[in-house]
Structures are given as structure tokens and as C-alpha cells.
Amino acid sequence: IDAAKAIALLATHEGDPLDYMEIIGAGRSFEHPGLPMIAVPTTAGTGSEVTRNAVLASPEHRLKASLRSPWMLPRIALVDPELTFGAPPDVTSRSGFDAMSQLVEPYLSARANPLTDGLCREGLPRAARSLPRLGSGIEDADARMDLSLAATLSGMALANAGLGIVHGLASALGSLLSAPHGSLCARLLAPGLRANLAALRERHPDHPALQRMSDLGQWFVGEARAEAAIDWIEALTEDLHIPRLSAYGLTAQAIPEAAQAATRASSTRANPIVLEEEEIGAILEMAI
């Protein structure tokens, strides 16, 4: 879907994609609409059908970055849960974790607002009750509906509130490792939350994101504690057999480069607190 969005807009503009890319390109603005485009997701995960950007990988720069424009929003999004029926459990798990992280991070984001709060509050319980069931191989039409809706809500939430360190790191690692984006998000989500929790308690003990982390625990396990939510996420990654990042080739030697790249990622800017490179490196160490 991201490729289709990029092609549709670039088809009506002159120049190279790098002319319009953020971070690694010139960052030029698109001046007029692209070709009409209809997005039909067949996994419940990215929410790309309702976002205004397209993530592209540049092997030359060893980085993933985005094209952004209001004109990149698909004209129509056809979200039909039946199109996800029969997706293998590992694909469902990876894409579902992407959706979950895209609801968690906007809810904790420095740019969270009443509109996105509503989207996240609706989507997170749906993701929490459907992902364990579908990821374990149980085919359930209601769960497919829940996860498809959660994914679309996550796209709307991230488009309007941003993300955080989990996606900042996932972006940095996406070009360094041959790893599915959803697997990166899954393995980084619990460590990222632990790092944010520790930093907020130490440097901003009255930050509203701390209460929001407790909300996650209430939705996930019925216990209003941040640690309960993090422990549940950690256990779910194990239950659904999400590989640790060392399985994709991440080594301790690569951590400094990845941590530094994450500080430059656009997603990191919305993290509820600015994390030091050492704190970001610790997230990667926990995910290895």
C-alpha cells in the first residue's frame, strides 16, 4: 500500500523520489494531487490505508524514511476483515503487534489529543482481546473484525498524534536488518515502555503519560499498573513466538549506530520524554 501511495503521487510530479523524501532527501513539498488510489489492506496491521505518508527503504542510506503529503491519503479505504481470513498466525501476529504499538505510542505521545485518545481507547481493548487468539492460530471472525478495526484506528491515531521510540528504533533497524517491521515493533514495545517508564518516573514524576501507562494495564489485564501492561506484552511476544532481534542479526556492536539513528527518526520526536542514547541502547539490549 505504501508503494502504491508513493507511485500514485510521484506519477504526477517531476523528479526523483529522493527529491521529496524526508531525512535522506531534499524534502520538497508535493504541489498537486496524484493519481486516484484505493487502498485495500489484506492484513490487520499498518493502518497505511488511512495515513498521509509512505515509508520507503533506501539501501544506499541504510535507512527507511517517508514521503509525506495530505494528497497521499488514499481516496478510498476498503477495510474488509474477510480479506484477512486465513492469514498465517505468524503474519497475523507480526502485523497485529504493529497495530497494537501504533495505538500504544499515540496514546502516550507528546502530541496526544482528545481525538486520538478516543481512537486509542476504542482500539487498544480490541487489539488486546483479538491478537492473542488469532496469533495462536484460532480462526475467529469476531477477532478478525476487532483486529482490522484496531489497525485502521491505529493509522488514524498515528497520523494525528505521532508515535514514539518504538517506531523510531523500528525505522532505524528496518534498513539494518532483514526483519519484518511488525517483529521489530513486537520485540521493542515492552523494552521501549520500560525505558519510558523509568525515565518519566526519574525526571518527570507528574507526567500524564504515567497514568496512561496504568490505563494500558487496566485494558490488557484488568490491573491499573504500568508494569502489568509491560509484563503482559512481554509474555505475549513469547507466547506468539516472536523472534528476538538477535535472530535477525542484531549484535551488541550495532547498538550505538542504531540508537543514534533512532534519535534522528521522525517517529521519535513524539515520544513522551526525550531519551538519552544510552537509554535507547538499553532498549535494544533488552530486545536482543
Short mmCIF file of C-alpha atoms in Angstrom, two decimals:
data_model
loop_
_atom_site.label_atom_id
_atom_site.label_comp_id
_atom_site.label_asym_id
_atom_site.label_seq_id
_atom_site.Cartn_x
_atom_site.Cartn_y
_atom_site.Cartn_z
CA ILE A 1 0.00 0.00 0.00
CA ASP A 2 2.85 2.40 0.78
CA ALA A 3 4.40 1.70 -2.60
CA ALA A 4 1.08 2.34 -4.35
CA LYS A 5 0.62 5.61 -2.47
CA ALA A 6 4.10 6.77 -3.42
CA ILE A 7 3.71 5.75 -7.07
CA ALA A 8 0.32 7.45 -7.36
CA LEU A 9 1.70 10.79 -6.16
CA LEU A 10 5.09 10.63 -7.86
CA ALA A 11 3.40 9.82 -11.17
CA THR A 12 2.12 13.40 -11.37
CA HIS A 13 5.33 15.08 -10.20
CA GLU A 14 8.70 15.51 -11.83
CA GLY A 15 11.98 14.46 -10.32
CA ASP A 16 13.37 11.62 -8.25
CA PRO A 17 11.69 10.19 -5.12
CA LEU A 18 14.68 11.45 -3.12
CA ASP A 19 13.72 14.99 -4.09
CA TYR A 20 10.69 14.59 -1.82
CA MET A 21 11.99 12.24 0.90
CA GLU A 22 12.43 13.44 4.45
CA ILE A 23 15.73 12.98 6.32
CA ILE A 24 17.67 11.40 3.43
CA GLY A 25 16.33 13.61 0.63
CA ALA A 26 15.57 17.22 -0.21
CA GLY A 27 12.16 17.16 1.48
CA ARG A 28 10.41 19.08 -1.31
CA SER A 29 6.66 19.53 -0.94
CA PHE A 30 4.23 17.95 -3.37
CA GLU A 31 2.37 20.66 -5.27
CA HIS A 32 -0.77 18.94 -6.53
CA PRO A 33 -2.77 15.70 -6.20
CA GLY A 34 -1.57 12.39 -7.54
CA LEU A 35 -3.45 9.66 -9.36
CA PRO A 36 -6.58 8.32 -7.65
CA MET A 37 -5.72 5.40 -5.38
CA ILE A 38 -7.86 2.86 -3.49
CA ALA A 39 -6.25 1.04 -0.53
CA VAL A 40 -7.43 -2.49 0.26
CA PRO A 41 -5.49 -3.97 3.21
CA THR A 42 -5.22 -7.75 3.40
CA THR A 43 -3.52 -7.78 6.80
CA ALA A 44 -4.57 -6.05 10.01
CA GLY A 45 -1.54 -4.04 10.96
CA THR A 46 -0.08 -0.95 9.34
CA GLY A 47 -3.13 1.30 9.06
CA SER A 48 -1.49 2.69 5.92
CA GLU A 49 -4.88 2.89 4.25
CA VAL A 50 -5.67 5.99 6.37
CA THR A 51 -2.28 7.72 6.67
CA ARG A 52 -0.70 10.59 4.73
CA ASN A 53 2.77 9.11 4.30
CA ALA A 54 4.57 6.26 2.55
CA VAL A 55 7.58 4.61 4.17
CA LEU A 56 10.31 3.71 1.68
CA ALA A 57 13.63 1.95 2.25
CA SER A 58 16.90 3.28 0.84
CA PRO A 59 19.58 0.56 0.93
CA GLU A 60 22.14 3.17 -0.11
CA HIS A 61 21.46 5.23 3.01
CA ARG A 62 20.73 2.15 5.16
CA LEU A 63 17.59 3.88 6.36
CA LYS A 64 13.83 3.94 5.99
CA ALA A 65 12.20 7.34 5.58
CA SER A 66 8.88 8.77 4.44
CA LEU A 67 7.24 10.72 1.70
CA ARG A 68 4.53 12.91 3.26
CA SER A 69 1.64 14.89 1.87
CA PRO A 70 -2.08 15.35 2.52
CA TRP A 71 -2.50 14.22 -1.11
CA MET A 72 -1.03 10.83 -0.20
CA LEU A 73 -4.18 9.85 1.69
CA PRO A 74 -5.98 7.17 -0.41
CA ARG A 75 -9.22 8.33 -2.00
CA ILE A 76 -10.99 5.23 -0.63
CA ALA A 77 -10.02 2.70 2.05
CA LEU A 78 -11.83 -0.63 1.76
CA VAL A 79 -11.26 -2.40 5.08
CA ASP A 80 -12.85 -5.84 4.90
CA PRO A 81 -11.86 -8.25 7.72
CA GLU A 82 -12.74 -11.20 5.50
CA LEU A 83 -9.69 -10.39 3.37
CA THR A 84 -7.52 -11.26 6.38
CA PHE A 85 -9.13 -14.67 6.95
CA GLY A 86 -6.61 -17.45 6.58
CA ALA A 87 -3.53 -15.28 7.07
CA PRO A 88 -0.91 -17.47 8.80
CA PRO A 89 -0.60 -16.96 12.57
CA ASP A 90 2.93 -15.55 12.28
CA VAL A 91 1.80 -12.93 9.74
CA THR A 92 -1.22 -12.11 11.89
CA SER A 93 1.00 -11.81 14.99
CA ARG A 94 3.55 -9.53 13.36
CA SER A 95 1.02 -7.23 11.72
CA GLY A 96 -1.17 -7.23 14.83
CA PHE A 97 1.73 -6.15 17.02
CA ASP A 98 2.33 -3.28 14.61
CA ALA A 99 -1.28 -2.17 15.10
CA MET A 100 -1.02 -2.51 18.87
CA SER A 101 2.18 -0.47 19.04
CA GLN A 102 0.55 2.16 16.81
CA LEU A 103 -2.20 2.51 19.40
CA VAL A 104 0.05 2.44 22.46
CA GLU A 105 2.50 5.07 21.21
CA PRO A 106 -0.06 7.69 20.11
CA TYR A 107 -1.84 7.25 23.46
CA LEU A 108 1.42 8.08 25.27
CA SER A 109 2.60 10.59 22.67
CA ALA A 110 3.65 14.14 23.46
CA ARG A 111 1.11 15.11 20.80
CA ALA A 112 -1.81 13.06 22.16
CA ASN A 113 -5.14 14.87 21.96
CA PRO A 114 -8.82 14.15 22.72
CA LEU A 115 -9.48 12.90 19.18
CA THR A 116 -6.63 10.38 19.15
CA ASP A 117 -7.32 9.40 22.76
CA GLY A 118 -10.76 8.22 21.66
CA LEU A 119 -9.31 6.23 18.78
CA CYS A 120 -6.78 4.54 21.07
CA ARG A 121 -9.28 3.81 23.82
CA GLU A 122 -11.50 2.10 21.29
CA GLY A 123 -8.71 0.24 19.53
CA LEU A 124 -6.50 -1.00 22.35
CA PRO A 125 -9.02 -3.31 24.06
CA ARG A 126 -9.93 -4.72 20.64
CA ALA A 127 -6.29 -5.45 19.84
CA ALA A 128 -5.66 -6.91 23.29
CA ARG A 129 -8.50 -9.42 23.08
CA SER A 130 -8.04 -10.42 19.43
CA LEU A 131 -4.27 -10.64 18.93
CA PRO A 132 -3.57 -13.48 21.42
CA ARG A 133 -6.42 -15.53 19.97
CA LEU A 134 -5.60 -15.05 16.29
CA GLY A 135 -1.84 -15.24 16.82
CA SER A 136 -2.21 -18.64 18.46
CA GLY A 137 -3.93 -19.98 15.34
CA ILE A 138 -7.57 -19.81 16.41
CA GLU A 139 -9.67 -18.55 13.48
CA ASP A 140 -12.38 -16.25 14.81
CA ALA A 141 -14.47 -13.89 12.67
CA ASP A 142 -15.18 -11.52 15.57
CA ALA A 143 -11.49 -11.33 16.43
CA ARG A 144 -10.64 -10.62 12.79
CA MET A 145 -13.13 -7.76 12.87
CA ASP A 146 -11.61 -6.43 16.10
CA LEU A 147 -8.05 -6.53 14.80
CA SER A 148 -8.92 -5.00 11.42
CA LEU A 149 -10.72 -2.15 13.15
CA ALA A 150 -7.85 -1.72 15.63
CA ALA A 151 -5.39 -1.47 12.73
CA THR A 152 -7.39 1.21 10.94
CA LEU A 153 -7.88 3.14 14.18
CA SER A 154 -4.12 2.90 14.77
CA GLY A 155 -3.42 4.51 11.41
CA MET A 156 -5.76 7.38 12.23
CA ALA A 157 -4.19 7.77 15.67
CA LEU A 158 -0.58 7.85 14.49
CA ALA A 159 -1.45 10.24 11.67
CA ASN A 160 -2.76 12.76 14.19
CA ALA A 161 -0.61 12.20 17.29
CA GLY A 162 2.65 10.69 16.09
CA LEU A 163 4.43 7.65 17.50
CA GLY A 164 7.49 7.24 19.73
CA ILE A 165 10.77 5.49 20.40
CA VAL A 166 9.49 2.03 19.41
CA HIS A 167 8.82 3.14 15.85
CA GLY A 168 11.89 5.36 15.85
CA LEU A 169 14.00 2.28 16.53
CA ALA A 170 11.99 0.12 14.16
CA SER A 171 12.68 2.66 11.42
CA ALA A 172 16.39 2.70 12.19
CA LEU A 173 16.61 -1.11 12.27
CA GLY A 174 14.43 -1.62 9.22
CA SER A 175 17.30 -0.95 6.85
CA LEU A 176 19.98 -2.55 9.02
CA LEU A 177 18.23 -5.89 9.45
CA SER A 178 16.21 -8.19 7.22
CA ALA A 179 13.38 -8.26 9.72
CA PRO A 180 9.62 -7.76 9.34
CA HIS A 181 8.54 -4.38 10.68
CA GLY A 182 5.93 -5.99 12.91
CA SER A 183 8.51 -8.27 14.53
CA LEU A 184 10.66 -5.25 15.33
CA CYS A 185 7.71 -3.43 16.90
CA ALA A 186 6.74 -6.52 18.88
CA ARG A 187 10.17 -7.04 20.40
CA LEU A 188 10.79 -3.33 21.03
CA LEU A 189 7.40 -2.49 22.58
CA ALA A 190 7.91 -3.84 26.11
CA PRO A 191 11.55 -2.63 26.39
CA GLY A 192 10.53 0.77 24.99
CA LEU A 193 7.78 1.09 27.56
CA ARG A 194 10.14 0.06 30.37
CA ALA A 195 12.64 2.73 29.31
CA ASN A 196 9.96 5.42 29.09
CA LEU A 197 8.50 4.38 32.45
CA ALA A 198 11.87 4.61 34.21
CA ALA A 199 12.79 7.92 32.58
CA LEU A 200 9.42 9.51 33.33
CA ARG A 201 9.48 8.41 36.98
CA GLU A 202 13.00 9.73 37.40
CA ARG A 203 12.75 13.03 35.52
CA HIS A 204 9.02 13.84 35.24
CA PRO A 205 7.13 12.03 38.01
CA ASP A 206 3.99 14.11 37.41
CA HIS A 207 3.87 13.43 33.64
CA PRO A 208 0.39 12.43 32.39
CA ALA A 209 1.88 9.56 30.37
CA LEU A 210 2.47 7.69 33.64
CA GLN A 211 -1.27 7.47 34.30
CA ARG A 212 -1.81 6.50 30.69
CA MET A 213 0.57 3.57 31.12
CA SER A 214 -1.59 2.44 34.02
CA ASP A 215 -4.60 2.64 31.70
CA LEU A 216 -2.86 0.10 29.46
CA GLY A 217 -2.62 -2.32 32.36
CA GLN A 218 -6.33 -1.95 33.03
CA TRP A 219 -7.22 -2.68 29.40
CA PHE A 220 -4.80 -5.56 28.98
CA VAL A 221 -5.11 -7.49 32.26
CA GLY A 222 -7.61 -5.61 34.43
CA GLU A 223 -4.86 -4.23 36.66
CA ALA A 224 -4.17 -0.49 36.53
CA ARG A 225 -0.38 -0.69 36.73
CA ALA A 226 2.14 0.14 34.01
CA GLU A 227 4.25 -2.89 34.93
CA ALA A 228 1.24 -5.17 34.46
CA ALA A 229 0.80 -3.92 30.89
CA ILE A 230 4.50 -4.30 30.08
CA ASP A 231 4.67 -7.81 31.56
CA TRP A 232 1.60 -8.82 29.52
CA ILE A 233 3.16 -7.53 26.28
CA GLU A 234 6.42 -9.29 27.07
CA ALA A 235 4.64 -12.58 27.73
CA LEU A 236 2.59 -12.24 24.54
CA THR A 237 5.70 -11.87 22.39
CA GLU A 238 6.91 -15.17 23.84
CA ASP A 239 3.54 -16.91 23.51
CA LEU A 240 3.30 -15.91 19.84
CA HIS A 241 6.91 -16.94 19.16
CA ILE A 242 8.16 -13.54 18.00
CA PRO A 243 11.95 -13.98 17.47
CA ARG A 244 14.36 -11.89 19.50
CA LEU A 245 16.28 -9.34 17.44
CA SER A 246 19.48 -11.36 17.61
CA ALA A 247 17.71 -13.89 15.37
CA TYR A 248 17.64 -11.22 12.67
CA GLY A 249 21.32 -10.42 13.07
CA LEU A 250 21.32 -7.55 15.59
CA THR A 251 24.55 -7.58 17.58
CA ALA A 252 25.78 -5.56 20.55
CA GLN A 253 28.29 -3.88 18.24
CA ALA A 254 25.47 -2.44 16.10
CA ILE A 255 23.59 -0.91 19.01
CA PRO A 256 25.34 2.51 19.09
CA GLU A 257 24.69 3.10 15.38
CA ALA A 258 21.04 2.06 15.66
CA ALA A 259 20.49 4.14 18.80
CA GLN A 260 21.95 7.23 17.17
CA ALA A 261 19.84 6.69 14.04
CA ALA A 262 16.72 6.42 16.20
CA THR A 263 17.34 9.87 17.68
CA ARG A 264 17.01 11.30 14.14
CA ALA A 265 13.88 9.34 13.20
CA SER A 266 10.72 11.41 12.81
CA SER A 267 8.72 8.96 14.95
CA THR A 268 10.98 9.55 17.95
CA ARG A 269 10.02 13.21 18.14
CA ALA A 270 6.61 12.40 19.62
CA ASN A 271 7.98 10.19 22.41
CA PRO A 272 6.59 11.42 25.76
CA ILE A 273 10.12 12.13 27.05
CA VAL A 274 13.46 12.71 25.35
CA LEU A 275 15.57 9.60 25.91
CA GLU A 276 19.36 9.67 26.02
CA GLU A 277 21.29 7.50 23.56
CA GLU A 278 22.33 5.25 26.45
CA GLU A 279 18.67 4.71 27.37
CA ILE A 280 17.82 3.92 23.75
CA GLY A 281 20.73 1.50 23.60
CA ALA A 282 19.38 -0.26 26.70
CA ILE A 283 16.08 -0.84 24.85
CA LEU A 284 17.98 -2.67 22.12
CA GLU A 285 19.96 -4.69 24.65
CA MET A 286 16.69 -5.89 26.20
CA ALA A 287 15.35 -6.83 22.75
CA ILE A 288 18.43 -8.83 21.69
#
